[in-house]
mmCIF file of C-alpha atoms and ligand atoms in Angstrom:
data_model
loop_
_atom_site.group_PDB
_atom_site.id
_atom_site.type_symbol
_atom_site.label_atom_id
_atom_site.label_comp_id
_atom_site.label_asym_id
_atom_site.label_seq_id
_atom_site.Cartn_x
_atom_site.Cartn_y
_atom_site.Cartn_z
ATOM 1 C CA MET S 8 34.273 42.425 -5.132
ATOM 2 C CA LYS S 9 37.906 41.749 -4.261
ATOM 3 C CA ILE S 10 39.605 38.570 -3.045
ATOM 4 C CA GLN S 11 41.216 39.462 0.254
ATOM 5 C CA ARG S 12 43.044 36.296 1.286
ATOM 6 C CA VAL S 13 43.450 32.596 0.545
ATOM 7 C CA ASP S 14 44.453 30.148 3.318
ATOM 8 C CA ALA S 15 44.866 26.385 3.202
ATOM 9 C CA PHE S 16 44.549 23.693 5.847
ATOM 10 C CA VAL S 17 45.286 19.989 5.767
ATOM 11 C CA ILE S 18 42.799 18.220 7.984
ATOM 12 C CA ARG S 19 42.791 14.563 8.998
ATOM 13 C CA LEU S 20 39.363 12.905 9.014
ATOM 14 C CA PRO S 21 39.437 9.555 10.861
ATOM 15 C CA PHE S 22 37.149 6.810 9.510
ATOM 16 C CA ARG S 23 34.852 4.587 11.511
ATOM 17 C CA PHE S 24 36.471 1.577 9.796
ATOM 18 C CA SER S 25 39.250 1.059 7.254
ATOM 19 C CA PHE S 26 38.392 1.004 3.562
ATOM 20 C CA GLY S 27 40.424 -0.950 1.020
ATOM 21 C CA HIS S 28 40.800 -1.710 -2.662
ATOM 22 C CA SER S 29 43.494 -3.435 -4.690
ATOM 23 C CA ILE S 30 45.933 -0.493 -4.450
ATOM 24 C CA ALA S 31 45.532 0.816 -0.924
ATOM 25 C CA SER S 32 43.710 0.575 2.362
ATOM 26 C CA ARG S 33 43.114 3.536 4.624
ATOM 27 C CA ALA S 34 41.638 4.352 8.025
ATOM 28 C CA TYR S 35 41.594 8.139 7.625
ATOM 29 C CA SER S 36 41.752 10.751 4.924
ATOM 30 C CA ASP S 37 44.004 13.810 4.780
ATOM 31 C CA ASN S 38 41.987 16.457 2.977
ATOM 32 C CA LEU S 39 42.998 19.849 1.716
ATOM 33 C CA ILE S 40 40.658 22.646 2.763
ATOM 34 C CA VAL S 41 40.957 26.093 1.195
ATOM 35 C CA ARG S 42 39.397 29.170 2.756
ATOM 36 C CA VAL S 43 38.800 32.245 0.617
ATOM 37 C CA GLU S 44 37.869 35.557 2.188
ATOM 38 C CA LEU S 45 36.484 38.488 0.198
ATOM 39 C CA GLU S 46 36.715 42.175 1.061
ATOM 40 C CA ASP S 47 33.085 42.253 2.264
ATOM 41 C CA GLY S 48 33.917 39.543 4.816
ATOM 42 C CA SER S 49 32.247 36.699 2.874
ATOM 43 C CA VAL S 50 34.079 33.434 3.458
ATOM 44 C CA GLY S 51 34.014 30.333 1.236
ATOM 45 C CA PHE S 52 35.423 26.859 1.787
ATOM 46 C CA GLY S 53 36.638 24.377 -0.820
ATOM 47 C CA GLU S 54 38.051 20.869 -0.581
ATOM 48 C CA GLY S 55 40.283 18.551 -2.574
ATOM 49 C CA ILE S 56 41.846 15.189 -1.733
ATOM 50 C CA PRO S 57 45.400 14.921 -3.068
ATOM 51 C CA ARG S 58 46.336 11.252 -3.393
ATOM 52 C CA GLU S 59 49.307 10.098 -5.400
ATOM 53 C CA TYR S 60 47.641 6.979 -6.845
ATOM 54 C CA VAL S 61 44.454 8.865 -7.738
ATOM 55 C CA THR S 62 45.172 12.514 -8.497
ATOM 56 C CA GLY S 63 48.953 12.230 -8.889
ATOM 57 C CA GLU S 64 49.482 14.782 -6.090
ATOM 58 C CA THR S 65 51.166 14.698 -2.692
ATOM 59 C CA ILE S 66 49.854 16.790 0.201
ATOM 60 C CA ASP S 67 52.915 19.063 0.139
ATOM 61 C CA GLY S 68 52.803 19.364 -3.643
ATOM 62 C CA ALA S 69 49.138 20.322 -3.473
ATOM 63 C CA LEU S 70 49.839 22.935 -0.776
ATOM 64 C CA ALA S 71 52.563 24.410 -2.981
ATOM 65 C CA ASP S 72 50.110 24.524 -5.899
ATOM 66 C CA VAL S 73 47.490 26.273 -3.769
ATOM 67 C CA SER S 74 50.123 28.825 -2.834
ATOM 68 C CA THR S 75 50.864 29.463 -6.537
ATOM 69 C CA PHE S 76 47.159 29.768 -7.397
ATOM 70 C CA ALA S 77 46.567 32.001 -4.362
ATOM 71 C CA ALA S 78 49.313 34.422 -5.403
ATOM 72 C CA LYS S 79 47.490 34.958 -8.699
ATOM 73 C CA LEU S 80 44.064 35.332 -7.111
ATOM 74 C CA ARG S 81 44.787 37.670 -4.249
ATOM 75 C CA GLY S 82 43.594 41.192 -4.997
ATOM 76 C CA GLN S 83 41.647 40.150 -8.101
ATOM 77 C CA GLU S 84 38.293 41.843 -8.455
ATOM 78 C CA VAL S 85 35.123 40.569 -10.124
ATOM 79 C CA GLY S 86 31.762 42.278 -10.539
ATOM 80 C CA ASP S 87 29.412 39.348 -11.044
ATOM 81 C CA PHE S 88 29.308 35.559 -11.131
ATOM 82 C CA HIS S 89 30.193 35.465 -14.806
ATOM 83 C CA GLY S 90 33.440 37.159 -13.787
ATOM 84 C CA VAL S 91 34.069 34.450 -11.177
ATOM 85 C CA LYS S 92 33.740 31.707 -13.794
ATOM 86 C CA GLN S 93 36.019 33.638 -16.149
ATOM 87 C CA LEU S 94 38.608 34.060 -13.380
ATOM 88 C CA ILE S 95 38.603 30.298 -12.674
ATOM 89 C CA HIS S 96 38.689 29.454 -16.367
ATOM 90 C CA ASP S 97 41.612 31.814 -17.048
ATOM 91 C CA LEU S 98 43.566 30.477 -14.059
ATOM 92 C CA ALA S 99 43.059 26.892 -15.270
ATOM 93 C CA ILE S 100 44.394 27.828 -18.712
ATOM 94 C CA GLU S 101 47.320 29.830 -17.325
ATOM 95 C CA GLU S 102 48.321 27.053 -14.933
ATOM 96 C CA GLY S 103 48.076 24.345 -17.577
ATOM 97 C CA LEU S 104 45.297 22.332 -15.891
ATOM 98 C CA GLU S 105 44.374 20.932 -19.329
ATOM 99 C CA GLN S 106 47.236 18.470 -18.907
ATOM 100 C CA ARG S 107 48.608 19.083 -15.428
ATOM 101 C CA ARG S 108 47.687 16.702 -12.619
ATOM 102 C CA SER S 109 46.879 19.241 -9.927
ATOM 103 C CA GLY S 110 43.203 18.402 -9.734
ATOM 104 C CA ALA S 111 42.715 18.268 -5.969
ATOM 105 C CA ALA S 112 44.591 21.531 -5.336
ATOM 106 C CA PHE S 113 42.716 23.330 -8.104
ATOM 107 C CA CYS S 114 39.402 21.863 -6.975
ATOM 108 C CA ALA S 115 39.872 23.089 -3.398
ATOM 109 C CA VAL S 116 40.629 26.607 -4.625
ATOM 110 C CA GLU S 117 37.822 26.597 -7.202
ATOM 111 C CA LEU S 118 35.149 25.422 -4.761
ATOM 112 C CA ALA S 119 36.268 27.987 -2.166
ATOM 113 C CA LEU S 120 35.979 30.780 -4.764
ATOM 114 C CA LEU S 121 32.541 29.594 -5.933
ATOM 115 C CA ASP S 122 31.357 29.348 -2.334
ATOM 116 C CA ALA S 123 32.705 32.737 -1.253
ATOM 117 C CA PHE S 124 31.308 34.607 -4.258
ATOM 118 C CA GLY S 125 28.027 32.676 -4.101
ATOM 119 C CA LYS S 126 27.665 33.921 -0.530
ATOM 120 C CA SER S 127 28.735 37.444 -1.357
ATOM 121 C CA PHE S 128 26.383 37.706 -4.374
ATOM 122 C CA LYS S 129 23.691 35.739 -2.482
ATOM 123 C CA THR S 130 23.248 33.078 -5.132
ATOM 124 C CA PRO S 131 23.459 29.255 -5.174
ATOM 125 C CA VAL S 132 26.438 27.986 -7.205
ATOM 126 C CA ALA S 133 24.240 25.445 -9.027
ATOM 127 C CA LEU S 134 22.090 28.185 -10.569
ATOM 128 C CA GLU S 135 25.195 30.005 -11.808
ATOM 129 C CA LEU S 136 26.832 26.969 -13.432
ATOM 130 C CA GLY S 137 23.925 25.469 -15.326
ATOM 131 C CA GLU S 138 20.258 24.654 -15.422
ATOM 132 C CA ILE S 139 18.690 22.359 -12.867
ATOM 133 C CA GLN S 140 18.108 18.966 -14.491
ATOM 134 C CA GLN S 141 17.039 16.966 -11.461
ATOM 135 C CA GLU S 142 16.105 17.623 -7.859
ATOM 136 C CA SER S 143 17.604 14.525 -6.267
ATOM 137 C CA VAL S 144 20.459 12.116 -6.886
ATOM 138 C CA GLN S 145 20.181 8.324 -6.947
ATOM 139 C CA TYR S 146 23.438 7.077 -5.444
ATOM 140 C CA GLY S 147 24.960 3.653 -5.943
ATOM 141 C CA SER S 148 26.874 1.784 -3.233
ATOM 142 C CA VAL S 149 30.447 0.483 -3.116
ATOM 143 C CA ILE S 150 31.777 -2.722 -1.552
ATOM 144 C CA PRO S 151 35.422 -2.279 -0.518
ATOM 145 C CA PHE S 152 38.080 -4.898 -1.047
ATOM 146 C CA GLY S 153 38.132 -7.089 2.028
ATOM 147 C CA ASN S 154 36.886 -10.144 3.802
ATOM 148 C CA LYS S 155 33.700 -11.947 2.985
ATOM 149 C CA LYS S 156 31.945 -11.498 6.325
ATOM 150 C CA ILE S 157 32.141 -7.722 6.077
ATOM 151 C CA MET S 158 31.051 -7.889 2.445
ATOM 152 C CA VAL S 159 27.946 -9.915 3.298
ATOM 153 C CA ALA S 160 27.020 -7.604 6.170
ATOM 154 C CA LEU S 161 27.431 -4.548 3.928
ATOM 155 C CA LEU S 162 25.398 -6.139 1.129
ATOM 156 C CA TRP S 163 22.472 -6.787 3.454
ATOM 157 C CA PHE S 164 22.715 -3.264 4.770
ATOM 158 C CA TYR S 165 22.763 -1.831 1.219
ATOM 159 C CA LYS S 166 19.846 -4.010 0.195
ATOM 160 C CA LEU S 167 17.741 -2.986 3.179
ATOM 161 C CA TRP S 168 18.707 0.641 2.679
ATOM 162 C CA GLY S 169 17.341 0.302 -0.859
ATOM 163 C CA PHE S 170 20.380 0.758 -3.121
ATOM 164 C CA LYS S 171 19.832 -0.416 -6.700
ATOM 165 C CA THR S 172 23.513 -0.383 -7.742
ATOM 166 C CA VAL S 173 26.513 -2.054 -6.144
ATOM 167 C CA LYS S 174 30.094 -1.544 -7.250
ATOM 168 C CA LEU S 175 32.367 -4.336 -6.103
ATOM 169 C CA LYS S 176 36.111 -3.813 -5.736
ATOM 170 C CA VAL S 177 37.805 -6.763 -7.455
ATOM 171 C CA GLY S 178 41.352 -7.777 -8.314
ATOM 172 C CA GLY S 179 42.034 -10.782 -6.086
ATOM 173 C CA THR S 180 42.180 -14.225 -7.667
ATOM 174 C CA LEU S 181 39.570 -14.825 -10.356
ATOM 175 C CA GLU S 182 37.980 -17.556 -8.195
ATOM 176 C CA ASP S 183 37.648 -15.138 -5.280
ATOM 177 C CA ASP S 184 36.157 -12.430 -7.456
ATOM 178 C CA LEU S 185 33.669 -14.874 -8.988
ATOM 179 C CA ALA S 186 32.653 -16.164 -5.556
ATOM 180 C CA LYS S 187 32.095 -12.605 -4.394
ATOM 181 C CA LEU S 188 30.052 -11.767 -7.490
ATOM 182 C CA LYS S 189 27.891 -14.793 -6.880
ATOM 183 C CA THR S 190 27.172 -13.573 -3.349
ATOM 184 C CA VAL S 191 26.480 -10.041 -4.532
ATOM 185 C CA ARG S 192 23.982 -11.277 -7.122
ATOM 186 C CA GLN S 193 22.314 -13.639 -4.631
ATOM 187 C CA ILE S 194 21.820 -10.988 -1.975
ATOM 188 C CA MET S 195 21.033 -7.970 -4.153
ATOM 189 C CA GLY S 196 18.764 -9.863 -6.546
ATOM 190 C CA GLU S 197 18.410 -10.067 -10.305
ATOM 191 C CA ASP S 198 17.313 -6.445 -10.751
ATOM 192 C CA ALA S 199 20.359 -4.871 -9.106
ATOM 193 C CA ILE S 200 22.983 -3.277 -11.322
ATOM 194 C CA ILE S 201 26.368 -4.788 -10.507
ATOM 195 C CA ARG S 202 29.547 -2.970 -11.452
ATOM 196 C CA VAL S 203 33.152 -3.903 -10.681
ATOM 197 C CA ASP S 204 36.273 -1.792 -10.173
ATOM 198 C CA ALA S 205 39.692 -3.448 -10.424
ATOM 199 C CA ASN S 206 41.755 -0.335 -9.591
ATOM 200 C CA CYS S 207 44.486 -1.275 -12.123
ATOM 201 C CA ALA S 208 44.948 -4.806 -10.715
ATOM 202 C CA TRP S 209 45.006 -6.790 -13.976
ATOM 203 C CA ASP S 210 46.756 -6.971 -17.322
ATOM 204 C CA VAL S 211 44.929 -7.216 -20.656
ATOM 205 C CA GLU S 212 44.793 -11.031 -20.708
ATOM 206 C CA GLN S 213 43.491 -11.241 -17.136
ATOM 207 C CA THR S 214 40.850 -8.667 -17.973
ATOM 208 C CA LEU S 215 39.640 -10.568 -21.024
ATOM 209 C CA ALA S 216 39.440 -13.781 -18.969
ATOM 210 C CA ALA S 217 37.590 -12.078 -16.098
ATOM 211 C CA ALA S 218 35.189 -10.247 -18.422
ATOM 212 C CA ASP S 219 34.249 -13.509 -20.058
ATOM 213 C CA LYS S 220 33.442 -15.171 -16.713
ATOM 214 C CA PHE S 221 31.669 -12.064 -15.366
ATOM 215 C CA GLU S 222 29.030 -12.344 -18.083
ATOM 216 C CA ALA S 223 27.319 -15.063 -16.040
ATOM 217 C CA PHE S 224 26.626 -12.464 -13.327
ATOM 218 C CA ASN S 225 25.449 -9.762 -15.717
ATOM 219 C CA VAL S 226 28.142 -7.283 -14.707
ATOM 220 C CA ALA S 227 27.269 -3.919 -16.260
ATOM 221 C CA SER S 228 30.690 -2.303 -16.223
ATOM 222 C CA ILE S 229 34.346 -2.947 -15.471
ATOM 223 C CA GLU S 230 36.247 0.020 -14.123
ATOM 224 C CA GLN S 231 39.954 0.615 -14.636
ATOM 225 C CA PRO S 232 40.985 -3.007 -15.208
ATOM 226 C CA ILE S 233 44.622 -2.227 -16.068
ATOM 227 C CA LYS S 234 47.413 0.275 -15.343
ATOM 228 C CA ALA S 235 46.418 3.907 -15.791
ATOM 229 C CA GLU S 236 49.012 4.620 -18.493
ATOM 230 C CA ASP S 237 48.252 1.555 -20.660
ATOM 231 C CA ILE S 238 45.826 3.279 -23.034
ATOM 232 C CA ASP S 239 46.524 0.895 -25.930
ATOM 233 C CA GLY S 240 45.714 -2.010 -23.605
ATOM 234 C CA LEU S 241 42.403 -0.348 -22.737
ATOM 235 C CA SER S 242 41.587 0.047 -26.453
ATOM 236 C CA LYS S 243 42.204 -3.644 -26.951
ATOM 237 C CA ILE S 244 39.931 -4.512 -24.034
ATOM 238 C CA VAL S 245 37.144 -2.195 -25.240
ATOM 239 C CA ALA S 246 37.220 -3.906 -28.640
ATOM 240 C CA ASN S 247 36.933 -7.371 -27.090
ATOM 241 C CA VAL S 248 34.573 -7.321 -24.107
ATOM 242 C CA LYS S 249 30.818 -6.896 -23.762
ATOM 243 C CA GLN S 250 30.811 -4.900 -20.523
ATOM 244 C CA GLU S 251 31.203 -1.147 -20.515
ATOM 245 C CA ILE S 252 34.807 -0.191 -19.695
ATOM 246 C CA VAL S 253 34.913 2.773 -17.329
ATOM 247 C CA VAL S 254 38.148 4.741 -16.955
ATOM 248 C CA ASP S 255 39.079 6.261 -13.615
ATOM 249 C CA GLU S 256 42.815 6.311 -12.743
ATOM 250 C CA SER S 257 43.520 6.896 -16.481
ATOM 251 C CA LEU S 258 41.355 10.020 -16.458
ATOM 252 C CA CYS S 259 42.580 13.037 -14.490
ATOM 253 C CA THR S 260 42.803 15.848 -17.032
ATOM 254 C CA LEU S 261 41.050 17.073 -20.172
ATOM 255 C CA ALA S 262 44.123 15.960 -22.152
ATOM 256 C CA ASP S 263 43.631 12.428 -20.739
ATOM 257 C CA ALA S 264 39.955 12.607 -21.725
ATOM 258 C CA LYS S 265 40.794 13.586 -25.298
ATOM 259 C CA GLU S 266 43.383 10.831 -25.662
ATOM 260 C CA LEU S 267 40.989 8.196 -24.277
ATOM 261 C CA ILE S 268 38.313 9.323 -26.723
ATOM 262 C CA ALA S 269 40.691 9.424 -29.698
ATOM 263 C CA LYS S 270 42.000 5.932 -28.947
ATOM 264 C CA LYS S 271 38.546 4.469 -28.237
ATOM 265 C CA ALA S 272 39.939 3.313 -24.912
ATOM 266 C CA CYS S 273 36.740 3.370 -22.838
ATOM 267 C CA GLY S 274 32.960 3.287 -22.870
ATOM 268 C CA ALA S 275 32.502 5.730 -20.001
ATOM 269 C CA PHE S 276 34.297 8.253 -17.799
ATOM 270 C CA ASN S 277 34.329 8.109 -14.020
ATOM 271 C CA ILE S 278 34.436 11.808 -13.185
ATOM 272 C CA ARG S 279 35.347 12.690 -9.618
ATOM 273 C CA ILE S 280 35.186 16.410 -8.865
ATOM 274 C CA SER S 281 38.352 16.467 -6.738
ATOM 275 C CA LYS S 282 40.340 14.319 -9.170
ATOM 276 C CA VAL S 283 39.610 16.439 -12.247
ATOM 277 C CA GLY S 284 40.068 19.935 -10.769
ATOM 278 C CA GLY S 285 36.632 21.086 -9.658
ATOM 279 C CA LEU S 286 33.166 21.693 -11.042
ATOM 280 C CA LEU S 287 34.000 23.680 -14.176
ATOM 281 C CA LEU S 288 36.576 21.159 -15.416
ATOM 282 C CA ALA S 289 34.231 18.283 -14.490
ATOM 283 C CA GLN S 290 31.525 19.907 -16.618
ATOM 284 C CA GLN S 291 33.915 20.250 -19.561
ATOM 285 C CA MET S 292 34.966 16.618 -19.191
ATOM 286 C CA ALA S 293 31.356 15.410 -19.066
ATOM 287 C CA GLN S 294 30.620 17.421 -22.181
ATOM 288 C CA LEU S 295 33.555 15.808 -24.020
ATOM 289 C CA ALA S 296 32.211 12.374 -23.034
ATOM 290 C CA ARG S 297 28.676 13.094 -24.175
ATOM 291 C CA HIS S 298 29.783 14.578 -27.492
ATOM 292 C CA SER S 299 31.693 11.359 -28.141
ATOM 293 C CA GLY S 300 28.818 9.087 -27.176
ATOM 294 C CA LEU S 301 30.497 7.933 -23.955
ATOM 295 C CA GLY S 302 28.725 7.345 -20.654
ATOM 296 C CA VAL S 303 29.345 9.516 -17.595
ATOM 297 C CA HIS S 304 29.620 8.214 -14.037
ATOM 298 C CA MET S 305 30.046 10.603 -11.131
ATOM 299 C CA GLY S 306 32.582 9.130 -8.740
ATOM 300 C CA ALA S 307 33.813 10.188 -5.330
ATOM 301 C CA GLN S 308 37.018 9.868 -3.358
ATOM 302 C CA VAL S 309 36.900 7.860 -0.167
ATOM 303 C CA GLY S 310 36.806 10.279 2.756
ATOM 304 C CA GLU S 311 35.123 13.278 1.163
ATOM 305 C CA SER S 312 33.657 15.733 3.660
ATOM 306 C CA ALA S 313 30.391 17.593 3.167
ATOM 307 C CA ILE S 314 32.135 20.134 0.928
ATOM 308 C CA LEU S 315 32.910 17.632 -1.848
ATOM 309 C CA THR S 316 29.574 15.909 -1.293
ATOM 310 C CA ALA S 317 27.821 19.245 -1.818
ATOM 311 C CA ALA S 318 29.905 19.821 -4.960
ATOM 312 C CA GLY S 319 28.866 16.377 -6.222
ATOM 313 C CA ARG S 320 25.203 17.226 -5.645
ATOM 314 C CA ILE S 321 25.628 20.450 -7.608
ATOM 315 C CA PHE S 322 27.239 18.538 -10.492
ATOM 316 C CA ALA S 323 24.373 16.034 -10.363
ATOM 317 C CA ALA S 324 21.810 18.835 -10.320
ATOM 318 C CA ILE S 325 23.046 20.659 -13.398
ATOM 319 C CA GLU S 326 24.366 17.863 -15.633
ATOM 320 C CA PRO S 327 22.183 15.450 -17.607
ATOM 321 C CA PRO S 328 21.652 12.290 -15.500
ATOM 322 C CA CYS S 329 24.797 10.140 -15.087
ATOM 323 C CA LYS S 330 24.758 6.356 -15.306
ATOM 324 C CA ASN S 331 25.794 6.096 -11.662
ATOM 325 C CA TYR S 332 26.579 8.381 -8.733
ATOM 326 C CA GLU S 333 28.920 7.645 -5.861
ATOM 327 C CA GLY S 334 29.749 9.375 -2.613
ATOM 328 C CA SER S 335 27.664 10.932 0.121
ATOM 329 C CA ASN S 336 28.813 8.354 2.685
ATOM 330 C CA ASN S 337 29.702 11.139 5.082
ATOM 331 C CA SER S 338 28.537 10.081 8.542
ATOM 332 C CA TRP S 339 28.751 6.365 7.654
ATOM 333 C CA LEU S 340 32.472 6.628 7.075
ATOM 334 C CA LEU S 341 33.665 9.763 8.882
ATOM 335 C CA GLN S 342 33.873 9.960 12.653
ATOM 336 C CA GLN S 343 33.001 13.622 12.259
ATOM 337 C CA ASP S 344 32.133 15.863 9.354
ATOM 338 C CA ILE S 345 32.769 19.599 9.043
ATOM 339 C CA SER S 346 29.363 21.111 8.245
ATOM 340 C CA ARG S 347 26.201 21.694 10.202
ATOM 341 C CA GLU S 348 24.273 19.992 7.382
ATOM 342 C CA ASN S 349 24.376 16.195 7.228
ATOM 343 C CA LEU S 350 24.628 15.162 3.581
ATOM 344 C CA THR S 351 24.759 11.412 4.185
ATOM 345 C CA VAL S 352 22.814 9.458 1.586
ATOM 346 C CA SER S 353 19.171 8.830 2.569
ATOM 347 C CA LEU S 354 17.013 5.735 2.256
ATOM 348 C CA ARG S 355 16.893 4.156 -1.209
ATOM 349 C CA GLY S 356 20.200 5.820 -2.054
ATOM 350 C CA LYS S 357 18.637 9.229 -2.421
ATOM 351 C CA GLY S 358 20.328 12.582 -1.964
ATOM 352 C CA ASN S 359 18.254 15.733 -2.164
ATOM 353 C CA ILE S 360 19.528 18.802 -3.909
ATOM 354 C CA LYS S 361 18.822 21.889 -1.838
ATOM 355 C CA LEU S 362 19.667 25.281 -3.178
ATOM 356 C CA ALA S 363 21.245 27.809 -0.856
ATOM 357 C CA ASP S 364 23.860 30.535 -1.342
ATOM 358 C CA GLY S 365 27.325 29.376 -2.358
ATOM 359 C CA LEU S 366 27.778 25.636 -1.935
ATOM 360 C CA GLY S 367 24.879 25.719 0.520
ATOM 361 C CA LEU S 368 26.813 24.713 3.643
ATOM 362 C CA ASN S 369 27.434 26.117 7.090
ATOM 363 C CA ILE S 370 30.986 25.027 7.796
ATOM 364 C CA LEU S 371 31.920 24.262 11.403
ATOM 365 C CA GLN S 372 35.166 26.207 11.545
ATOM 366 C CA ASN S 373 35.987 24.961 15.035
ATOM 367 C CA ARG S 374 35.966 21.412 13.652
ATOM 368 C CA ILE S 375 38.417 22.420 10.950
ATOM 369 C CA SER S 376 40.758 23.954 13.505
ATOM 370 C CA GLY S 377 40.482 20.841 15.687
ATOM 371 C CA LEU S 378 41.324 18.538 12.780
ATOM 372 C CA THR S 379 44.094 20.656 11.234
ATOM 373 C CA ARG S 380 47.519 19.017 10.909
ATOM 374 C CA LYS S 381 49.168 21.599 8.701
ATOM 375 C CA GLN S 382 48.324 25.143 7.784
ATOM 376 C CA MET S 383 49.486 27.316 4.935
ATOM 377 C CA PRO S 384 48.576 30.872 5.865
ATOM 378 C CA ASP S 385 48.093 33.449 3.157
ATOM 379 C CA ALA S 386 51.636 34.467 2.240
ATOM 380 C CA HIS S 387 50.827 38.166 2.131
ATOM 381 C CA ALA S 388 48.666 38.437 5.204
ATOM 382 C CA THR S 389 50.347 39.523 8.418
ATOM 383 C CA ASP S 390 48.289 37.198 10.581
ATOM 384 C CA LYS S 391 47.537 33.497 10.536
ATOM 385 C CA VAL S 392 43.798 33.185 10.033
ATOM 386 C CA SER S 393 42.503 31.880 13.304
ATOM 387 C CA LEU S 394 39.415 29.745 13.114
ATOM 388 C CA PRO S 395 37.281 29.641 16.236
ATOM 389 C CA LYS S 396 38.362 26.883 18.636
HETATM 390 MG MG1 MG G 21 37.639 3.652 -9.383
#
């Protein structure tokens, strides 16, 4: 089965409210959508979210990367799903994804290929990438950086919805963070798992001071306390605090993962499918973590559409259980999503894993065309692919 064409779209998904942390606040997300068409007419869609402070990519840089990947994929032929995995694996090696920060672009292309071939070969991607380990995901919730009134309202909502884990964005003054933690513990109760994410806001000394005070609130983990590139600082923190140190901004590539392991610079990885270059690279990264005795958290980027949510569910289905799962906030955050299926997290933080061909979604192509801000048509095709209006 031959790859006929590869097109890319940048769509803007407006949020219902703005979402902030210590680095940025946003009211919409610009997502990269890749559409792969095979010679039998099967069409697959993939998604990635290029963000400079997360994946190290700009939108235009990611589009240029997709164009490079597409040039190598067009006309390639594979006979079975094993061939699809080999094609993706070889492209990742050839394009230097081991150390190159092109995760969102690669992810969008990878997911589109998996989806298209899954549909063509009539097989769910999850069954081709691993063995099913669990049939539903237990998501945790996230409290954005912001004012206290909104935080309290969200906490009550999360509690009533039945979430067992809350991750609080911190990085204001230590007094503010402690006051917030007190409120989180009061509302969520003693049994809730509380995690914090500082999104690089502190230095080593501030982290050590905060970690010491956070013990009173039984904080399970501290995510990315300091600058992404300060790996030695992270090692020092790991050696001196009780909480698990989770790396996120420091972890984009397999080379990052290996360095973090070698330098004992974390206790767990926060693996986000779009950040690390798709499902196959995410699986390799999780394997590296587990072989080194590190924990695995499955993260999400703010503003993921159903495509990345579906990819997250597949990762959750086929990997041994992670310590925490994030994402699946689709219709809570997005004014509109792009699939017929609604993958928004259910009561008690649950997300069911349903197996259907490809990524298991029916994409609303008219939505994509309505939301498109930029299009990169297949360079070799004579026509611009026109999605139904
Ligand atoms: Mg984070």
